[in-house]
């Protein structure tokens, strides 16, 4: 029989994340949002507690968690601050291609230093002219002896301004489209790596996002992940793993918005009684509650499917897409319940709306998630 | 140094408690029991002493049904305790403190040579503060309460003790039992790998002895939650003078804070 209860082990991990989120992250969330500060001290603490490289196996010093436990942790962190969560889990995204496609030697050499000391990695797929169309990357990788020379630019890269390592997707031949895409790991210290400025963003302002330019960057062939042309599939398999935690991140934002709205509705009075006693508000709160529950259960189901060895492409696309739409909707309704106060930066809910918005865009825009969902669905009927 | 910390599972601070059917205690059903407050500081103190005296070992001991003891013992191991012992007893949430102390003392004795037994000043739920001194009596150890900042120095302990309007500085030989004052030491947070390891750590189990007629027999007769708080009273006023007059009248006549 299916079981929705958490094991004591899972509960103890969730409790750790909850404690960290509420005592270390939440007190700084508003300030980091206002000033767009990257709170490195918080990320260092997250690393020290083992909350950073959640997907890296314990043999390399990581936390070695399954996707379900990762999701429990990510939801708790995002409840306190979406932006800090993005920066905390960006290593999981950047290191996943090495977990999926690295040789044992590459895994040991590259992953271990990330676990033994605080360091950030960044996943470099998106380019100024290719986001969802990942097969159209223009960054070139030209073979030169026992190395490759990389030229091109990546943009909107989470943690890029602070990362020491980049996982880069480049093409050995643009004519080959997605069959030319090849993955490399490139240390920031390599000559020709130019890190752009931290972008000003609408939300996730405690996270840093920037561009990385590769100007005749020489990368030894030993730092290529899998073979030439294997990069597109590697990127897609990576996103199959990391999409579900974005559902959890969105669920955390939605839960925070619901909690703020419900507490406020019980306190705020209009027409002689708390607004929670007006049906107009009750219906909003009920719809928000439905959305949060559904987002969480879809996320748990996707994680459970993948942890049991399933591919989970359909489930994770549904979860990411639904939860991020739910987060935007619930945050929007929370602002509506707060009324004018909700629109003010002094209150916490407008930040949730700005943070929720990104979850519809990154790690596969929701339009792509719907295309994937439709493709998987139709395949079952054809 | 062999250090024992006696830890009590107490309801999580955010728990919504309700009375059990008999109205004699809170109903433990659905309540999450955690290592909290004073006991967390006691574990931290033990771990600091261990760090300062390499080769020391810290043992955690708890009493109660396994559902309650195991979580606090695993939490203690995750923080750095070396071993854990559960005294399994189907005791009510409020259990006679002298009987509890005797059970804990038996368990501590079972650990062999012990230099220091630590207790939180009192538990975070009933706040009785009786078990530490009663267990010390049962162990035949001297007991000092309200202690802060224990330091080990060549077989002796130095510590401070809060007293009214000041502080005493003490030095005492081992073995000793100590009741620790509140969280002065900013307890550490267990890391994720340590939590995962603690889930698989063995917990030694002892059955509790037969009821001891000589050990106190206090029984909680009634458990009731405090009445709901009355809402705040808003003062309506047109001038500050009027507000002040109304406030003083309320404080004098209703709240009775001045004659």
XYZ file of C-alpha atoms in Angstrom:
641
model
C 0.000 0.000 0.000
C 1.196 3.497 -0.676
C 2.369 5.388 2.398
C 2.423 9.179 2.678
C 3.919 9.314 6.159
C 7.533 10.346 6.628
C 9.966 7.853 8.102
C 11.680 9.007 11.329
C 14.885 9.336 9.256
C 13.243 11.606 6.708
C 11.618 13.594 9.487
C 14.967 14.180 11.193
C 16.421 15.582 7.938
C 13.394 17.813 7.461
C 13.754 19.042 11.048
C 17.395 19.964 10.438
C 16.469 21.900 7.289
C 13.558 23.586 9.069
C 15.735 24.660 11.963
C 18.429 25.983 9.647
C 15.911 27.773 7.420
C 14.123 29.458 10.281
C 17.093 30.370 12.454
C 19.818 31.088 9.894
C 18.071 32.043 6.650
C 14.750 33.669 7.521
C 16.183 36.462 9.713
C 18.270 37.705 6.752
C 15.820 37.077 3.910
C 14.266 40.546 3.777
C 17.589 42.350 4.055
C 19.276 40.246 1.346
C 16.236 40.762 -0.895
C 16.313 44.511 -0.385
C 20.035 44.937 -0.936
C 20.587 42.011 -3.314
C 23.300 40.737 -0.992
C 24.777 37.267 -1.536
C 24.963 35.954 2.061
C 28.034 33.806 1.720
C 28.183 33.225 5.499
C 24.817 31.464 5.328
C 25.906 29.291 2.389
C 29.072 28.399 4.269
C 26.982 27.293 7.253
C 24.688 25.284 4.951
C 27.765 23.570 3.533
C 29.166 22.831 6.998
C 25.884 21.175 8.008
C 25.766 19.046 4.846
C 22.832 20.934 3.320
C 24.638 21.839 0.121
C 25.802 18.869 -1.972
C 22.711 16.816 -1.253
C 22.960 14.567 -4.315
C 26.694 13.793 -4.094
C 27.320 10.256 -2.763
C 28.787 9.884 0.698
C 31.911 8.212 -0.749
C 32.885 11.648 -2.100
C 31.863 13.357 1.144
C 28.429 14.477 -0.022
C 25.109 13.853 1.670
C 24.094 11.053 -0.708
C 20.372 11.643 -0.418
C 17.613 10.337 -2.617
C 15.425 12.800 -4.434
C 12.597 12.509 -1.904
C 14.801 13.588 1.007
C 16.296 16.347 -1.162
C 12.788 17.634 -1.818
C 11.900 17.656 1.885
C 14.988 19.760 2.576
C 14.510 22.118 -0.365
C 10.889 22.852 0.567
C 11.932 23.800 4.105
C 14.750 26.048 2.896
C 12.516 27.756 0.326
C 9.912 28.443 3.001
C 12.470 30.847 4.474
C 13.987 32.270 1.265
C 13.687 31.191 -2.365
C 16.834 32.999 -3.444
C 19.040 31.521 -0.742
C 17.640 28.109 -1.657
C 18.551 28.582 -5.306
C 22.132 29.347 -4.369
C 22.266 26.506 -1.841
C 21.105 23.881 -4.353
C 22.900 25.231 -7.453
C 25.796 22.853 -6.713
C 23.396 19.909 -7.035
C 22.537 21.075 -10.558
C 26.109 21.827 -11.604
C 27.539 18.593 -10.186
C 24.753 16.293 -11.429
C 26.289 15.930 -14.951
C 29.488 14.710 -13.280
C 27.471 12.222 -11.212
C 25.634 11.003 -14.297
C 28.398 11.138 -16.870
C 31.756 11.409 -15.128
C 34.251 8.562 -14.991
C 35.125 7.309 -11.486
C 38.396 9.240 -11.794
C 36.601 12.455 -12.770
C 34.065 11.998 -10.002
C 36.708 11.539 -7.332
C 38.866 14.377 -8.605
C 36.083 16.897 -9.136
C 33.412 16.088 -6.544
C 35.468 15.499 -3.413
C 36.844 19.058 -3.096
C 33.285 20.431 -3.192
C 32.360 18.363 -0.188
C 35.502 18.799 1.882
C 35.394 22.606 1.703
C 32.893 25.304 0.770
C 32.991 25.886 -2.992
C 30.363 26.675 -5.564
C 29.862 25.227 -9.018
C 27.620 26.617 -11.771
C 25.685 24.873 -14.542
C 26.314 26.694 -17.827
C 23.769 25.727 -20.452
C 21.738 28.864 -21.269
C 23.107 31.360 -23.793
C 21.914 34.799 -24.842
C 20.184 33.234 -27.845
C 19.370 29.753 -26.568
C 17.471 28.899 -23.443
C 14.783 26.287 -23.912
C 16.306 25.329 -27.301
C 19.313 23.706 -25.681
C 20.368 21.971 -28.890
C 21.132 25.367 -30.432
C 24.055 26.318 -28.182
C 26.621 28.439 -30.003
C 29.548 28.115 -27.597
C 32.174 26.312 -29.687
C 34.542 23.557 -28.601
C 37.330 23.008 -31.136
C 39.590 20.017 -30.736
C 43.259 20.940 -30.537
C 45.576 18.020 -29.781
C 44.763 16.585 -26.378
C 42.567 19.549 -25.487
C 39.570 21.587 -26.616
C 39.407 25.322 -27.076
C 36.147 26.883 -25.889
C 34.729 30.144 -27.249
C 31.333 31.595 -26.419
C 29.105 33.106 -23.782
C 26.692 31.717 -21.206
C 24.118 33.860 -19.426
C 21.664 33.788 -16.485
C 23.934 31.325 -14.714
C 23.056 30.786 -11.033
C 26.036 31.321 -8.707
C 28.329 32.134 -11.672
C 29.816 35.239 -10.014
C 30.950 33.163 -6.989
C 31.641 29.757 -8.528
C 35.046 28.114 -8.788
C 33.981 25.544 -11.377
C 31.691 25.627 -14.394
C 29.923 22.718 -16.052
C 29.788 23.937 -19.641
C 27.767 22.716 -22.589
C 29.404 23.613 -25.926
C 29.142 22.295 -29.453
C 31.843 20.648 -31.485
C 29.833 21.448 -34.639
C 26.782 23.727 -34.680
C 25.665 21.972 -37.878
C 25.070 18.810 -35.865
C 22.505 20.648 -33.657
C 21.915 18.697 -30.432
C 24.154 15.852 -31.635
C 27.134 18.204 -31.447
C 26.623 19.294 -27.833
C 29.455 18.215 -25.537
C 29.925 18.766 -21.797
C 33.084 19.995 -20.078
C 34.134 20.973 -16.598
C 36.088 24.213 -16.550
C 37.776 25.647 -13.448
C 37.252 29.379 -13.105
C 41.001 29.842 -12.809
C 41.516 28.698 -16.426
C 42.928 31.423 -18.634
C 40.260 33.058 -20.773
C 37.333 32.515 -18.378
C 35.703 35.931 -17.925
C 33.011 36.160 -15.257
C 30.404 38.867 -15.802
C 28.689 41.023 -13.256
C 25.940 39.946 -10.909
C 22.605 40.696 -12.641
C 19.899 42.822 -10.987
C 16.919 40.505 -10.672
C 13.214 40.774 -9.859
C 13.410 38.026 -7.230
C 15.836 35.467 -5.810
C 17.939 38.469 -4.946
C 19.963 36.641 -2.289
C 21.201 34.433 -5.105
C 23.762 35.621 -7.628
C 23.191 35.226 -11.350
C 25.636 36.206 -14.047
C 27.257 35.536 -17.365
C 30.454 33.643 -18.103
C 32.460 34.256 -21.274
C 34.953 31.752 -22.633
C 37.715 33.386 -24.671
C 39.985 30.759 -26.209
C 39.751 28.680 -23.025
C 41.890 25.561 -23.239
C 40.263 22.551 -21.577
C 42.093 19.224 -21.418
C 40.188 16.349 -23.021
C 40.297 14.656 -19.612
C 37.792 17.299 -18.442
C 35.245 16.380 -21.113
C 32.248 14.529 -19.685
C 31.370 11.462 -21.766
C 31.959 11.586 -25.508
C 31.604 14.301 -28.125
C 27.927 14.805 -28.860
C 26.753 13.226 -25.591
C 26.199 16.599 -23.901
C 22.600 17.201 -24.901
C 21.410 13.912 -23.478
C 23.530 14.543 -20.375
C 21.928 17.958 -19.887
C 18.446 16.498 -20.297
C 19.139 13.636 -17.899
C 20.513 16.169 -15.429
C 17.342 18.238 -15.639
C 15.241 15.081 -15.210
C 16.918 14.764 -11.791
C 16.920 18.396 -10.702
C 13.476 19.483 -11.957
C 11.647 17.830 -9.082
C 13.422 19.819 -6.351
C 12.291 22.981 -8.169
C 8.754 21.716 -7.534
C 9.712 21.452 -3.863
C 11.222 24.948 -3.911
C 7.995 26.341 -5.366
C 5.958 24.409 -2.778
C 7.991 26.005 0.010
C 7.286 29.482 -1.344
C 3.587 28.644 -1.704
C 3.375 27.262 1.832
C 4.987 30.421 3.200
C 2.478 32.581 1.302
C -0.441 30.491 2.595
C 0.794 30.683 6.202
C 1.220 34.455 6.032
C -2.212 34.877 4.454
C -4.050 32.627 6.920
C -2.475 34.293 9.964
C -3.205 37.741 8.605
C -6.805 36.811 7.753
C -7.442 35.773 11.344
C -6.070 39.056 12.661
C -7.251 41.671 10.192
C -10.809 42.905 10.740
C -13.242 44.452 8.270
C -16.959 45.025 8.728
C -16.645 44.141 12.403
C -15.039 40.724 12.133
C -11.777 39.053 11.106
C -11.608 38.805 7.313
C -11.110 35.021 7.744
C -14.808 34.935 8.652
C -15.802 36.365 5.277
C -16.562 33.694 2.707
C -14.726 35.628 0.002
C -11.500 35.143 1.948
C -12.295 31.581 3.000
C -12.705 30.556 -0.624
C -9.346 32.107 -1.477
C -7.674 30.318 1.447
C -9.317 27.026 0.467
C -8.090 27.307 -3.121
C -4.609 28.218 -1.910
C -4.596 25.218 0.441
C -5.639 22.899 -2.392
C -2.852 24.254 -4.575
C -0.194 23.799 -1.886
C -1.288 20.249 -1.075
C -1.437 19.244 -4.730
C 1.975 20.825 -5.434
C 3.555 18.936 -2.536
C 1.967 15.600 -3.407
C 2.905 15.852 -7.100
C 6.462 16.693 -6.078
C 6.632 13.802 -3.632
C 5.208 11.469 -6.265
C 7.773 12.526 -8.869
C 10.622 12.126 -6.369
C 9.292 8.738 -5.259
C 9.027 7.579 -8.881
C 12.628 8.549 -9.643
C 13.961 7.132 -6.361
C 12.384 3.793 -7.290
C 14.393 3.772 -10.507
C 11.752 5.254 -12.791
C 12.727 7.855 -15.366
C 10.141 10.245 -14.004
C 10.190 12.574 -17.005
C 6.407 12.903 -17.042
C 6.029 13.064 -13.263
C 8.792 15.599 -12.715
C 7.551 17.838 -15.536
C 4.047 17.813 -14.094
C 5.339 18.494 -10.574
C 7.671 21.347 -11.524
C 5.100 22.998 -13.756
C 2.132 22.625 -11.403
C 4.029 23.619 -8.248
C 5.555 26.717 -9.818
C 2.203 27.851 -11.247
C 0.689 27.160 -7.812
C 3.396 29.213 -6.096
C 2.718 32.222 -8.309
C -1.039 31.911 -7.817
C -0.846 31.408 -4.040
C 1.581 34.303 -3.599
C -0.676 36.487 -5.739
C -3.724 35.600 -3.631
C -1.742 36.172 -0.438
C -1.035 39.714 -1.610
C -4.730 40.159 -2.391
C -5.679 39.028 1.124
C -3.164 41.479 2.599
C -4.664 44.195 0.394
C -2.617 47.394 0.259
C -0.264 46.074 2.934
C 0.551 43.124 0.701
C 1.797 45.464 -2.018
C 4.174 47.144 0.434
C 7.750 45.928 0.767
C 7.412 46.184 4.530
C 5.284 43.013 4.432
C 6.713 39.648 3.379
C 4.279 38.515 0.680
C 5.282 40.625 -2.337
C 8.765 39.048 -2.193
C 7.123 35.630 -2.433
C 5.421 36.611 -5.682
C 8.700 37.857 -7.166
C 10.501 34.705 -5.997
C 7.722 32.432 -7.274
C 7.927 33.900 -10.769
C 11.375 32.489 -11.454
C 10.253 28.951 -10.675
C 8.056 29.070 -13.784
C 11.054 30.026 -15.901
C 14.237 28.308 -14.780
C 15.269 24.657 -15.106
C 12.942 24.296 -18.077
C 10.285 26.938 -18.712
C 6.770 25.765 -17.938
C 5.901 25.820 -21.633
C 8.609 23.203 -22.155
C 7.276 21.209 -19.192
C 3.858 21.178 -20.836
C 5.351 20.075 -24.176
C 7.183 17.274 -22.378
C 4.001 16.310 -20.527
C 2.023 16.215 -23.794
C 4.744 14.231 -25.553
C 4.882 11.645 -22.764
C 1.107 11.480 -22.650
C 0.645 11.028 -26.385
C 3.393 8.440 -26.547
C 1.283 6.292 -24.234
C -1.646 6.463 -26.674
C 0.160 6.068 -29.976
C 36.666 11.273 31.619
C 33.486 9.191 31.450
C 30.594 11.640 31.243
C 26.909 10.759 31.381
C 24.163 13.141 30.303
C 20.622 12.293 31.387
C 18.220 13.647 28.805
C 14.445 13.830 28.980
C 12.156 13.612 25.962
C 9.860 16.642 26.144
C 7.093 17.758 23.790
C 8.255 19.968 20.943
C 7.739 23.604 21.890
C 5.092 24.199 19.195
C 3.042 21.137 20.257
C -0.644 21.663 20.901
C -1.184 19.684 24.066
C -4.517 18.367 25.276
C -5.438 16.455 28.405
C -5.626 12.666 28.316
C -8.899 10.834 28.984
C -8.320 10.701 32.735
C -7.368 14.381 32.843
C -4.151 13.539 34.703
C -1.540 14.381 32.059
C -1.295 15.565 28.510
C -2.163 13.009 25.875
C 1.135 11.906 24.262
C -0.670 10.636 21.142
C 0.602 12.549 18.116
C 2.999 14.657 20.202
C 6.557 14.847 18.954
C 9.142 14.404 21.723
C 12.458 16.162 21.325
C 15.706 16.945 23.066
C 15.180 20.488 24.161
C 16.370 23.433 26.147
C 18.403 22.623 29.213
C 19.220 19.100 28.108
C 20.536 20.356 24.784
C 22.867 22.659 26.738
C 23.873 19.771 28.988
C 24.859 17.702 25.946
C 26.780 20.692 24.592
C 28.614 21.072 27.909
C 29.516 17.377 27.891
C 30.838 17.633 24.337
C 32.926 20.710 25.201
C 34.470 18.821 28.130
C 35.164 15.890 25.821
C 36.879 18.160 23.302
C 39.048 19.612 26.065
C 39.989 16.197 27.439
C 40.652 13.881 24.492
C 39.842 10.252 25.159
C 36.744 11.206 27.150
C 33.455 9.571 26.307
C 29.936 10.929 26.565
C 26.990 8.627 27.231
C 23.374 9.719 26.901
C 20.666 8.089 29.029
C 16.900 8.560 28.792
C 13.842 6.971 30.375
C 10.462 6.299 28.831
C 8.725 4.312 26.097
C 10.992 3.708 23.063
C 8.899 6.047 20.907
C 9.958 8.918 23.154
C 13.480 7.967 24.232
C 14.874 6.969 20.861
C 14.465 10.328 19.179
C 16.263 12.242 21.945
C 18.982 9.624 22.179
C 19.530 9.685 18.410
C 19.611 13.473 18.541
C 22.268 13.237 21.294
C 24.351 10.820 19.200
C 24.001 13.089 16.152
C 25.387 15.943 18.255
C 28.421 13.835 19.224
C 27.568 11.547 22.150
C 29.392 8.221 21.963
C 26.692 5.891 23.237
C 23.053 5.861 24.218
C 21.058 3.882 26.741
C 17.278 3.776 26.871
C 15.578 2.699 30.062
C 12.398 1.330 28.591
C 9.403 2.009 30.768
C 5.809 2.619 29.923
C 5.671 5.669 32.170
C 3.125 8.450 31.914
C 4.203 11.813 30.607
C 4.398 12.957 34.240
C 6.305 10.328 36.144
C 7.300 10.445 39.785
C 10.692 12.219 39.877
C 12.220 10.030 42.586
C 11.222 6.850 40.754
C 12.660 8.352 37.546
C 15.870 9.242 39.391
C 16.289 5.711 40.713
C 15.790 4.205 37.267
C 18.308 6.593 35.748
C 20.789 5.951 38.566
C 20.572 2.195 37.920
C 21.279 2.798 34.246
C 24.235 5.072 35.063
C 25.632 2.439 37.410
C 25.320 -0.100 34.629
C 27.721 1.972 32.515
C 30.648 1.210 34.851
C 33.048 3.871 36.068
C 31.528 7.317 35.639
C 33.255 10.597 36.517
C 30.551 13.131 35.858
C 26.774 12.971 35.528
C 25.096 15.991 33.950
C 21.474 17.039 34.063
C 19.675 20.032 32.694
C 18.582 22.276 35.572
C 15.052 21.089 34.970
C 12.996 19.592 32.157
C 11.400 21.782 29.555
C 7.917 20.370 30.189
C 7.116 19.934 33.908
C 10.009 22.078 35.153
C 10.184 20.112 38.413
C 13.972 20.141 38.665
C 14.044 17.212 41.101
C 15.500 14.337 39.117
C 19.143 15.500 39.054
C 19.578 15.799 42.796
C 17.518 12.647 43.511
C 19.587 10.627 41.009
C 22.802 11.955 42.585
C 21.518 10.788 45.978
C 20.706 7.358 44.553
C 24.212 7.179 43.065
C 25.838 8.389 46.261
C 27.398 11.330 44.434
C 27.626 14.941 45.570
C 25.338 17.238 43.566
C 25.726 20.891 42.643
C 22.911 22.734 40.905
C 22.572 25.917 38.817
C 26.033 25.448 37.391
C 27.512 27.187 34.362
C 30.796 26.900 32.508
C 32.259 23.619 33.674
C 35.946 23.164 33.032
C 38.098 20.166 33.750
C 41.508 20.701 35.239
C 43.717 17.828 36.391
C 41.039 15.614 37.895
C 39.086 18.507 39.326
C 36.235 20.525 37.946
C 36.012 24.288 38.054
C 32.709 25.946 37.456
C 30.570 28.886 38.288
C 27.220 28.836 40.013
C 24.563 31.499 39.695
C 23.247 32.781 42.982
C 21.032 35.705 43.770
C 22.854 38.948 42.917
C 26.019 37.234 41.901
C 27.991 34.208 41.117
C 30.109 31.726 43.022
C 33.243 30.097 41.665
C 33.639 26.473 42.654
C 36.170 23.761 42.415
C 35.146 20.160 43.092
C 36.731 16.728 42.798
C 35.304 14.003 40.597
C 33.056 12.047 40.596
C 30.250 14.533 40.723
C 26.673 15.107 39.549
C 25.788 18.539 38.218
C 22.558 20.339 37.328
C 23.302 22.841 34.586
C 21.880 26.320 34.340
C 20.154 27.432 31.164
C 21.554 27.613 27.667
C 24.640 29.741 28.049
C 26.629 27.751 25.565
C 24.813 28.134 22.221
C 24.350 24.412 21.551
C 25.714 23.152 18.245
C 23.491 21.884 15.422
C 23.987 18.305 14.274
C 25.177 17.957 10.680
C 23.220 16.040 8.080
C 25.772 13.184 7.830
C 25.844 12.911 11.637
C 22.041 12.729 11.706
C 22.070 9.981 9.084
C 24.699 8.037 11.059
C 22.745 8.473 14.290
C 19.716 6.821 12.702
C 21.687 3.590 12.442
C 23.508 3.870 15.772
C 22.779 1.162 18.338
C 20.794 2.097 21.438
C 21.434 -0.065 24.492
C 18.193 -0.985 26.216
C 17.472 -1.743 29.838
C 14.116 -2.780 31.134
C 12.974 -0.636 34.031
C 12.885 -2.384 37.388
C 9.698 -3.366 39.213
C 7.786 -0.465 40.771
C 9.672 0.610 43.861
C 7.280 1.172 46.740
C 9.934 3.098 48.648
C 10.563 5.504 45.771
C 8.210 8.428 45.979
C 4.707 7.859 44.835
C 3.640 11.269 43.684
C 0.898 11.025 41.108
C -0.367 13.837 38.940
C -4.044 14.282 39.805
C -5.144 16.830 37.283
C -3.785 18.286 34.068
C -5.469 21.327 32.662
C -4.438 23.904 30.122
C -4.501 27.541 31.181
C -7.710 29.356 30.285
C -7.570 31.159 26.953
C -6.135 34.642 27.263
C -8.596 37.477 27.207
C -8.263 39.778 24.261
C -6.539 43.112 24.645
C -8.645 46.080 25.609
C -8.481 49.020 23.226
C -8.773 52.463 24.733
C -10.649 55.007 22.682
C -9.648 58.588 23.280
C -9.732 62.059 21.869
C -6.756 63.526 23.683
C -3.581 62.114 25.243
C -4.855 63.265 28.660
C -8.034 61.258 28.210
C -6.004 58.205 27.093
C -3.761 58.483 30.158
C -6.708 58.873 32.532
C -8.504 55.862 31.072
C -5.313 53.793 31.147
C -4.630 54.615 34.801
C -8.242 53.801 35.710
C -8.019 50.432 33.948
C -4.689 49.594 35.549
C -6.047 50.511 38.987
C -9.576 49.136 38.828
C -9.381 46.189 36.453
C -5.807 45.006 36.294
C -5.299 46.128 39.923
C -1.628 46.864 39.411
C -1.786 49.907 41.682
C -3.814 50.409 44.827
